[in-house]
Structure formats: structure tokens, C-alpha cells
Coordinates of C-alpha atoms in Angstrom, one line a residue:
X1287 CA 0.0 0.0 0.0
X1288 CA 1.5 3.3 -0.9
X1289 CA 0.9 6.9 0.2
X1290 CA 0.8 10.0 -1.9
X1291 CA 4.3 11.4 -2.7
X1292 CA 5.9 13.4 0.1
X1293 CA 6.3 17.1 -0.6
X1294 CA 9.8 18.0 -1.8
X1295 CA 10.1 21.0 0.5
X1296 CA 11.0 20.3 4.2
X1297 CA 7.9 20.9 6.3
X1298 CA 8.1 22.4 9.8
X1299 CA 5.4 22.6 12.4
X1300 CA 5.4 25.0 15.4
X1301 CA 6.9 23.1 18.3
X1302 CA 4.6 22.0 21.1
X1303 CA 5.0 23.3 24.6
X1304 CA 6.9 20.9 26.8
X1305 CA 3.9 19.9 28.9
X1306 CA 1.4 17.0 29.2
X1307 CA -1.4 19.4 28.7
X1308 CA -0.2 20.4 25.2
X1309 CA 0.1 16.7 24.1
X1310 CA -3.3 15.9 25.6
X1311 CA -5.0 18.8 23.8
X1312 CA -3.7 17.6 20.4
X1313 CA -4.8 14.0 21.2
X1314 CA -8.3 15.0 22.3
X1315 CA -8.8 17.2 19.2
X1316 CA -8.3 14.2 16.9
X1317 CA -10.6 11.6 18.5
X1318 CA -9.0 10.3 21.8
X1319 CA -11.5 10.3 24.8
X1320 CA -10.9 12.8 27.6
X1321 CA -10.4 9.9 30.0
X1322 CA -7.0 9.2 28.4
X1323 CA -4.5 11.9 29.0
X1324 CA -0.8 12.6 29.5
X1325 CA 0.4 13.5 33.0
X1326 CA 3.7 14.5 34.6
X1327 CA 5.9 12.1 36.6
X1328 CA 7.5 14.3 39.2
X1329 CA 10.1 11.8 40.5
X1330 CA 11.1 8.2 40.6
X1331 CA 10.7 7.4 44.3
X1332 CA 7.9 5.0 45.3
X1333 CA 5.6 7.7 46.8
X1334 CA 5.6 9.9 43.7
X1335 CA 5.3 7.0 41.3
X1336 CA 2.3 5.7 43.3
X1337 CA 0.5 9.0 42.5
X1338 CA 0.5 8.3 38.8
X1339 CA -2.9 7.2 37.5
X1340 CA -3.2 3.6 36.3
X1341 CA -3.2 2.0 33.8
X1342 CA -0.2 3.6 32.0
X1343 CA -0.2 2.9 28.3
X1344 CA 3.1 4.5 27.4
X1345 CA 5.7 6.9 28.6
X1346 CA 7.0 10.0 26.8
X1347 CA 10.4 11.5 27.7
X1348 CA 12.0 14.8 26.6
X1349 CA 15.7 14.2 25.6
X1350 CA 18.3 16.7 24.7
X1351 CA 18.8 17.3 21.0
X1352 CA 22.6 17.3 21.2
X1353 CA 24.7 15.8 18.4
X1354 CA 26.3 13.3 20.9
X1355 CA 22.9 12.1 22.1
X1356 CA 21.4 11.8 18.6
X1357 CA 24.5 9.8 17.3
X1358 CA 24.4 7.4 20.3
X1359 CA 20.7 6.6 19.9
X1360 CA 21.0 6.1 16.1
X1361 CA 23.9 3.8 16.6
X1362 CA 21.9 1.7 19.1
X1363 CA 18.9 1.6 16.7
X1364 CA 21.1 0.3 13.9
X1365 CA 22.6 -2.6 16.0
X1366 CA 22.4 -5.9 14.1
X1367 CA 20.7 -7.6 17.1
X1368 CA 18.0 -5.0 17.4
X1369 CA 15.1 -7.4 16.9
X1370 CA 11.7 -5.7 16.5
X1371 CA 8.3 -7.4 16.8
X1372 CA 6.1 -7.1 13.7
X1373 CA 3.4 -5.9 16.1
X1374 CA 5.2 -2.6 16.9
X1375 CA 3.5 0.3 15.3
X1376 CA 6.1 2.8 14.0
X1377 CA 6.5 5.7 11.6
X1378 CA 9.3 8.0 10.5
X1379 CA 9.4 11.7 11.3
X1380 CA 9.9 13.9 8.2
X1381 CA 8.2 17.0 9.6
X1382 CA 10.4 19.4 11.6
X1383 CA 9.4 20.1 15.2
X1384 CA 6.7 17.5 15.1
X1385 CA 8.3 15.2 17.7
X1386 CA 5.5 15.8 20.3
X1387 CA 2.8 14.7 17.9
X1388 CA 5.0 11.9 16.7
X1389 CA 5.4 10.6 20.3
X1390 CA 1.6 10.9 20.7
X1391 CA 1.0 8.9 17.5
X1392 CA 3.5 6.2 18.6
X1393 CA 1.9 5.9 22.1
X1394 CA -1.6 5.6 20.6
X1395 CA -0.6 3.5 17.6
X1396 CA 0.6 0.8 19.9
X1397 CA -2.6 0.9 22.0
X1398 CA -5.3 0.9 19.3
X1399 CA -6.9 -2.3 20.7
X1400 CA -7.3 -0.8 24.2
X1401 CA -8.0 2.9 23.7
X1402 CA -11.3 3.7 22.0
X1403 CA -10.0 6.1 19.3
X1404 CA -12.6 7.7 17.0
X1405 CA -12.8 10.5 14.4
X1406 CA -9.9 11.9 12.5
X1407 CA -7.2 9.8 14.2
X1408 CA -9.1 6.6 13.8
X1409 CA -9.3 7.4 10.1
X1410 CA -5.6 8.1 9.9
X1411 CA -4.7 4.8 11.7
X1412 CA -7.0 2.8 9.4
X1413 CA -5.5 4.4 6.3
X1414 CA -1.9 3.8 7.2
X1415 CA -2.2 0.4 8.9
X1416 CA -0.5 -1.5 6.0
X1417 CA 2.0 1.2 5.1
X1418 CA 5.7 1.3 5.8
X1419 CA 7.1 3.7 8.4
X1420 CA 8.2 6.0 5.6
X1421 CA 4.8 5.9 3.8
X1422 CA 3.1 6.7 7.1
X1423 CA 5.3 9.8 7.4
X1424 CA 4.4 10.9 3.9
X1425 CA 0.7 10.4 4.7
X1426 CA 1.1 12.6 7.9
X1427 CA 2.5 15.4 5.8
X1428 CA -0.8 15.7 3.9
X1429 CA -3.1 14.9 6.7
X1430 CA -4.9 18.2 7.4
X1431 CA -6.8 17.1 10.5
X1432 CA -3.7 16.1 12.5
X1433 CA -1.8 19.1 11.3
X1434 CA -4.6 21.4 12.4
X1435 CA -4.8 19.8 15.8
X1436 CA -1.1 20.2 16.3
X1437 CA -1.3 23.8 15.2
X1438 CA -4.1 24.5 17.6
X1439 CA -2.3 22.6 20.4
X1440 CA 0.8 24.6 19.8
X1441 CA -1.1 27.9 19.9
X1442 CA -2.8 27.1 23.3
X1443 CA -1.0 28.2 26.4
X1444 CA 2.5 28.8 25.0
X1445 CA 4.8 30.7 27.2
X1446 CA 6.3 32.2 24.0
X1447 CA 5.2 32.3 20.4
X1448 CA 7.7 30.2 18.5
X1449 CA 7.9 30.0 14.8
X1450 CA 7.8 26.8 12.8
X1451 CA 11.5 26.5 11.9
X1452 CA 12.9 27.5 15.2
X1453 CA 15.6 25.1 16.4
X1454 CA 14.5 23.2 19.6
X1455 CA 16.8 21.9 22.3
X1456 CA 14.7 18.9 23.4
X1457 CA 13.1 16.0 21.6
X1458 CA 10.0 13.9 22.6
X1459 CA 10.4 10.1 22.5
X1460 CA 7.8 7.5 23.2
X1461 CA 8.3 4.2 25.1
X1462 CA 5.9 1.4 24.8
X1463 CA 5.7 -2.3 25.8
X1464 CA 4.9 -4.7 22.9
X1465 CA 4.9 -8.5 23.2
X1466 CA 6.8 -8.4 26.5
X1467 CA 9.6 -6.1 25.3
X1468 CA 10.2 -2.4 25.9
X1469 CA 10.6 -0.2 22.8
X1470 CA 12.0 3.3 22.3
X1471 CA 10.1 4.9 19.4
X1472 CA 11.8 7.9 17.8
X1473 CA 10.7 8.7 14.3
X1474 CA 14.1 10.3 13.4
X1475 CA 15.5 6.8 13.6
X1476 CA 15.2 4.1 10.9
X1477 CA 13.5 1.7 13.3
X1478 CA 12.4 1.2 16.9
X1479 CA 15.0 0.3 19.6
X1480 CA 14.3 -2.9 21.4
X1481 CA 15.4 -2.3 25.0
X1482 CA 14.8 -5.9 26.1
X1483 CA 12.2 -7.8 28.2
X1484 CA 10.0 -5.6 30.4
X1485 CA 6.7 -5.9 32.1
X1486 CA 7.1 -2.4 33.6
X1487 CA 9.0 0.8 33.1
X1488 CA 10.2 2.7 36.1
X1489 CA 7.8 0.5 38.1
X1490 CA 4.8 1.9 36.1
X1491 CA 2.9 -0.7 34.3
X1492 CA 2.9 -0.4 30.6
X1493 CA -0.2 -2.4 29.8
X1494 CA -3.8 -2.4 28.6
X1495 CA -6.4 -2.4 31.3
X1496 CA -7.3 -6.1 32.1
X1497 CA -10.8 -6.9 31.0
X1498 CA -12.9 -10.0 30.7
X1499 CA -11.5 -11.9 27.7
X1500 CA -8.0 -10.4 28.1
X1501 CA -5.2 -12.9 28.1
X1502 CA -3.9 -13.1 31.7
X1503 CA -0.4 -11.6 31.7
X1504 CA 2.3 -14.2 32.2
X1505 CA 5.0 -13.8 34.8
X1506 CA 7.7 -15.7 36.7
X1507 CA 7.6 -15.7 40.5
X1508 CA 8.9 -17.3 43.6
X1509 CA 6.1 -19.1 45.6
X1510 CA 5.8 -21.3 48.7
X1511 CA 5.8 -24.2 46.3
X1512 CA 8.9 -23.1 44.4
X1513 CA 9.4 -20.9 41.3
X1514 CA 6.7 -20.9 38.7
X1515 CA 5.9 -19.7 35.2
X1516 CA 2.3 -18.6 35.7
X1517 CA 1.0 -19.9 32.3
X1518 CA 2.8 -23.2 32.8
X1519 CA 1.3 -23.4 36.3
X1520 CA -2.2 -23.1 34.8
X1521 CA -1.6 -25.7 32.1
X1522 CA -4.9 -27.2 31.0
X1523 CA -6.7 -26.2 34.1
X1524 CA -8.7 -23.2 35.3
X1525 CA -7.0 -21.0 37.9
X1526 CA -8.0 -18.5 40.6
X1527 CA -5.4 -15.9 41.4
X1528 CA -6.3 -14.0 44.5
X1529 CA -4.3 -11.3 46.4
X1530 CA -3.9 -10.3 50.0
X1531 CA -2.7 -7.0 51.4
X1532 CA 0.0 -8.5 53.7
X1533 CA 1.0 -11.5 55.8
X1534 CA 0.1 -11.8 59.5
X1535 CA -3.1 -9.8 59.0
X1536 CA -6.4 -11.0 60.5
X1537 CA -8.8 -11.0 57.5
X1538 CA -6.2 -12.6 55.2
X1539 CA -5.5 -15.4 57.7
X1540 CA -9.2 -16.4 57.7
X1541 CA -9.4 -16.2 53.9
X1542 CA -6.5 -18.4 53.2
X1543 CA -7.7 -20.9 55.8
X1544 CA -11.1 -21.0 54.0
X1545 CA -9.5 -21.6 50.6
X1546 CA -7.4 -24.4 52.1
X1547 CA -10.7 -26.0 53.3
X1548 CA -12.3 -25.5 49.9
X1549 CA -9.4 -26.7 47.8
X1550 CA -11.0 -30.1 47.2
X1551 CA -14.0 -28.3 45.8
X1552 CA -11.8 -26.2 43.5
X1553 CA -10.0 -29.4 42.4
X1554 CA -13.3 -31.1 41.5
X1555 CA -13.8 -28.3 39.0
X1556 CA -10.3 -28.6 37.6
X1557 CA -9.3 -25.3 39.2
X1558 CA -5.9 -24.5 40.6
X1559 CA -5.8 -21.8 43.3
X1560 CA -2.8 -19.5 43.9
X1561 CA -2.5 -16.7 46.4
X1562 CA -0.4 -13.6 46.4
X1563 CA 0.9 -11.3 49.2
X1564 CA 3.4 -8.6 49.3
X1565 CA 5.8 -10.3 51.7
X1566 CA 8.8 -12.5 51.1
X1567 CA 9.0 -16.3 51.3
X1568 CA 10.4 -16.4 54.8
X1569 CA 7.3 -14.4 56.1
X1570 CA 5.0 -16.6 54.0
X1571 CA 6.4 -19.8 55.6
X1572 CA 5.8 -18.5 59.1
X1573 CA 2.4 -17.2 58.2
X1574 CA 1.3 -20.5 56.8
X1575 CA 2.0 -22.1 60.2
X1576 CA -0.4 -19.6 61.8
X1577 CA -3.1 -20.2 59.1
X1578 CA -2.9 -24.0 59.6
X1579 CA -3.1 -23.7 63.4
X1580 CA -6.0 -21.2 63.5
X1581 CA -8.1 -22.8 60.8
X1582 CA -7.2 -26.4 61.5
X1583 CA -6.1 -27.0 57.9
X1584 CA -3.0 -28.0 55.9
X1585 CA -2.5 -25.3 53.3
X1586 CA -0.9 -26.8 50.2
X1587 CA -1.5 -24.4 47.4
X1588 CA 1.2 -21.9 46.4
X1589 CA 1.4 -18.3 47.6
X1590 CA 3.3 -15.8 45.5
X1591 CA 6.0 -13.8 47.2
X1592 CA 5.5 -10.4 45.6
X1593 CA 7.6 -8.1 47.8
X1594 CA 8.5 -5.8 44.9
X1595 CA 4.8 -5.7 43.8
X1596 CA 5.7 -6.7 40.3
X1597 CA 2.8 -9.1 39.9
X1598 CA 0.4 -6.8 41.8
X1599 CA 1.3 -3.9 39.5
X1600 CA 0.9 -6.2 36.4
X1601 CA -2.6 -7.1 37.5
X1602 CA -3.5 -3.6 38.8
X1603 CA -4.1 -5.0 42.4
X1604 CA -2.6 -2.0 44.3
X1605 CA -4.7 0.2 46.6
X1606 CA -4.6 4.0 46.7
X1607 CA -4.5 6.7 49.3
X1608 CA -7.7 8.1 47.9
X1609 CA -9.5 4.8 48.6
X1610 CA -7.9 3.6 51.8
X1611 CA -5.0 5.5 53.4
X1612 CA -4.6 2.7 56.0
X1613 CA -3.6 0.3 53.2
X1614 CA -0.8 2.6 51.9
X1615 CA 2.3 2.8 54.3
X1616 CA 5.0 5.3 53.7
X1617 CA 3.7 5.9 50.3
X1618 CA 3.9 2.2 49.4
X1619 CA 0.5 0.7 48.5
X1620 CA -0.5 -2.8 49.5
X1621 CA -2.9 -4.9 47.4
X1622 CA -6.6 -4.9 47.6
X1623 CA -8.4 -8.2 47.6
X1624 CA -8.4 -9.0 43.9
X1625 CA -9.7 -12.2 42.3
X1626 CA -9.0 -13.3 38.8
X1627 CA -10.7 -16.5 37.4
X1628 CA -8.7 -17.7 34.4
X1629 CA -9.7 -20.4 32.0
X1630 CA -7.4 -23.0 30.3
X1631 CA -7.0 -20.7 27.3
X1632 CA -5.4 -18.2 29.7
X1633 CA -8.3 -15.8 29.2
X1634 CA -9.6 -13.8 32.2
X1635 CA -13.2 -14.8 32.8
X1636 CA -14.1 -13.1 36.0
X1637 CA -12.7 -10.2 38.0
X1638 CA -13.6 -9.3 41.6
X1639 CA -12.2 -6.5 43.7
X1640 CA -12.8 -6.2 47.4
X1641 CA -11.4 -3.6 49.8
X1642 CA -8.9 -4.7 52.4
X1643 CA -11.6 -4.4 55.1
X1644 CA -14.0 -6.9 53.5
X1645 CA -13.3 -10.7 53.5
X1646 CA -14.3 -12.6 50.4
X1647 CA -17.1 -15.1 50.0
X1648 CA -15.3 -18.1 48.4
X1649 CA -18.6 -20.1 48.1
X1650 CA -19.7 -17.3 45.7
X1651 CA -16.5 -17.7 43.7
X1652 CA -17.2 -21.5 43.4
X1653 CA -20.7 -20.7 42.3
X1654 CA -19.5 -18.3 39.7
X1655 CA -17.0 -20.8 38.3
X1656 CA -19.9 -23.4 38.1
X1657 CA -21.8 -20.8 36.0
X1658 CA -18.9 -20.1 33.8
X1659 CA -18.1 -23.7 33.1
X1660 CA -21.7 -24.6 32.5
X1661 CA -22.2 -21.7 30.1
X1662 CA -19.2 -23.0 28.2
X1663 CA -20.9 -26.4 27.8
X1664 CA -24.4 -25.3 27.2
X1665 CA -26.1 -22.3 25.5
X1666 CA -27.3 -20.8 28.7
X1667 CA -27.0 -18.0 31.2
X1668 CA -27.7 -18.3 35.0
X1669 CA -30.3 -16.1 36.8
X1670 CA -29.9 -14.2 40.0
X1671 CA -28.9 -16.4 43.0
X1672 CA -28.6 -19.5 40.8
X1673 CA -27.2 -22.6 42.4
X1674 CA -25.9 -25.7 40.5
X1675 CA -28.7 -28.0 39.5
X1676 CA -31.4 -25.3 39.4
X1677 CA -33.1 -24.1 36.2
X1678 CA -31.1 -21.8 33.9
X1679 CA -31.9 -19.2 31.3
X1680 CA -31.9 -20.1 27.6
X1681 CA -29.3 -17.9 25.8
X1682 CA -30.8 -15.2 23.8
X1683 CA -29.1 -16.5 20.6
X1684 CA -31.1 -19.8 20.8
X1685 CA -34.6 -19.8 19.3
X1686 CA -37.3 -21.4 21.5
X1687 CA -37.9 -24.3 19.1
X1688 CA -34.2 -25.1 19.1
X1689 CA -34.1 -24.8 22.9
X1690 CA -36.9 -27.4 23.3
X1691 CA -34.6 -29.8 21.4
X1692 CA -31.7 -29.2 23.7
X1693 CA -33.4 -29.0 27.1
X1694 CA -35.9 -31.4 28.8
X1695 CA -38.2 -28.5 29.6
X1696 CA -38.5 -24.9 28.5
X1697 CA -40.8 -22.4 30.2
X1698 CA -41.3 -19.0 28.6
X1699 CA -41.9 -16.2 31.1
X1700 CA -41.4 -13.5 28.5
X1701 CA -40.3 -13.7 24.8
X1702 CA -36.8 -12.8 25.9
X1703 CA -36.8 -14.7 29.2
X1704 CA -37.0 -18.5 28.9
X1705 CA -36.1 -20.8 31.8
X1706 CA -34.9 -24.3 31.1
X1707 CA -34.3 -27.5 33.0
X1708 CA -30.8 -28.8 32.5
X1709 CA -30.2 -32.2 30.9
X1710 CA -29.8 -35.1 33.3
X1711 CA -26.0 -35.3 32.9
X1712 CA -25.7 -31.6 33.9
X1713 CA -27.9 -32.0 37.0
X1714 CA -25.0 -33.6 39.0
X1715 CA -23.6 -30.9 41.3
X1716 CA -19.9 -30.5 42.1
X1717 CA -20.4 -30.4 45.8

């Protein structure tokens, strides 16, 4: 796919103000929702990083436009072992002083599946999706909507009134995570720079928000049962990943004891359970002794030692000062009570989030798993307060005549609400 020929004369845009507000204004003008915005990172200590809103889709840095810096970055980009995933969205920069908008495009271009982009920018991304980086650059040169948005953004709130061809001392560069690797995206380079494996950048998660149907992010971790690769741990089973604010805490002690009692019920459903707490293995080992003694159990499932909060950050489990200041100590947040139910395809099927003060109902989690697994086998949904063995709701996609062929009995309460008795082989309950 080719673009129209680039103009022969070098194009310059007015440089954007070095502020997140300037980038956000450009972005919002071309079709990005107001809920997505650039914000400042004021420092790299834990307390300041914890103030950054989650999730973080990308980071944009300002680098000095010195000859030494430019030469160094280009040399790294040209390294023979600089392997780049084909899923990285990248374009060249041929417009002078357009680095701010270029960084914005790189940040958004690599998050098209997670950020609801509409309007002019959605049209631009659709038009250039099969183009080369150079062809995308040529297309940007003739794209009036993006150029106008940049111009308006540059005109808003500038401390000075720069002209288009003014030399600038700093350069915007975007950083994104794609297929588990961190990439530096600078359109003045021939290609992206692969900075190596990364699930986070400066302890800020670079990820899409986890939704139902998302692939559960993989990770390696130390647990009370030894080191694991999470996806290998799941294997062909279902899994429940559930977090706890800290070891030696009262509510968590009762919860883990309850799960230990219910583990045979999870096993009957082909479900592996795995806990997480933000302490180290030594603490976990001592805490398990307390759990076993108080609850009269023998806890055998693994508990992840997530002292550095890498998994908690990956799964967006951390609490905030705004919600519960008692669950944030010295600026370091502990986890809330998160639950992720994951199927054998490694897809997230259920997400629950409880505050630290509220213990979870694990019978309800078992009930929800029964519903999920049943709806995978039969074209049904389950009504309010449903329990295994009770009547279900015929899925809206199934005509009533067809439903009567599938189920022993179908009762039509409303044209869109039809109850059905399950076949005999589905009447057997797991408990």
C-alpha cells in the first residue's frame, strides 16, 4: 500500500509546549477520549510513582537534542541484534518540530486495541495500517486534521510564540511495551529500539487495562511451592489468582484458611488456586503455620512472594491513598483483595475486587465458576442467586424451538426470558 508522494520542501510545524497538557489537547482534538491523558511524573521514588494514575499505556520523555545524544541513539537503533516485533506500530518523522505529535502517535498507535480512538485519528490509523514507516510519514505530511490539531495545540498556552522553523533543544520520544519487550520509538531513527524484556517501566505498568476476555499476563515468580511460570502453572486447568494485602493480617488469615478447606471443591472443578501477598518467602512460611493452626487446615496451594509488587502492578491490584489510606504505608500501597478467574486458554473470565476491610465469599467464587463452566458447555446464562442444579436461562441467541430440542423442559416467562431445566448429565452438582 502506498501513500501520496511526500512534498519536496521540508515541512516544519510550530513546536509544542513541553507539557502533558499540550500533548493531551492535540490528542483530544483528533478523537481520543478525555479519560485518556498525558500526566507528569514528578520523580522516581515510590511515593511519587504511586501518585500516577493507572493504567499507564506509554511513557514519553524529553531528551536533549545534542549531536552526541542523537548519534548514540541512532547507533543503538542500527545494532544488528535489534530485533523488532512485527506488532510494533512505528512511523518515521519527516516534519520538523513534530516530535511531540509523533510521540503521541507512537503511544496511541501501539494501543489501538485498548484505547477507543474515533474520528480523524481513527481514520488516519486505518488508512496507514498497512503502510511502511516512511509511507506513514508521507501520509502525515498531507493529513490536514492532525496538522490542524497540532497547530491549535501549539497555539494554546504557549509561554512564547515560537515560529515553525525555530531550532529546539529537546526532543519527545515515546516508550511502549509490545509482546513483552520495551521499545523506544523515535521517528528520526530508521527503526524502533528494542530495550529488552520488560513488564514495567520505572515501576509503572505499561499495559492495557485487564478486561474480561483479556489474556492473563504471564509472569515468573517465587512461591511457597517453588518458582513458577504462571501460564505453565495453569496448564490445561482453570485458575484462581487472589491477592492479600499482607502476611500476618487477620482477614487474610481467615481467607487463606477458608480456601485451604475448599481446595478439594476447586480441584473437582479442575481449578488451581494460587494466592499472592506482598511479603517474602520467609514471612510466607511462618504465616502458613499460623493459618494452619487457627483454621485447622494443611494449606498446600502456592502463595506468590510479591515483595516488589511486580505481579500486583501487572494485574492492577494495588490500593490507593484516595480509597484507603490505611492500606498505603510510607507511600507504598498494599494490594486490595483481587480475584481473577482464568480459563485453560489463559483468558480472564471473572474479576472481583474487594477492599482490604472486607473478606471474600469463596462459596460465591465457586458458584460463579460453576456458572462459567456450565455456560461453556451449554447455550445458557444463569439467573440471580442461581445454584448448581437449578433451572437456567436459555441464551438469547437460541430460538425457542431449538431450545426445546436441547433441554428437557423450557418455560417461557417472556419472549426474551425463557427458563430451562438442565439435561440429566448436567444435574450432577460438584459439591
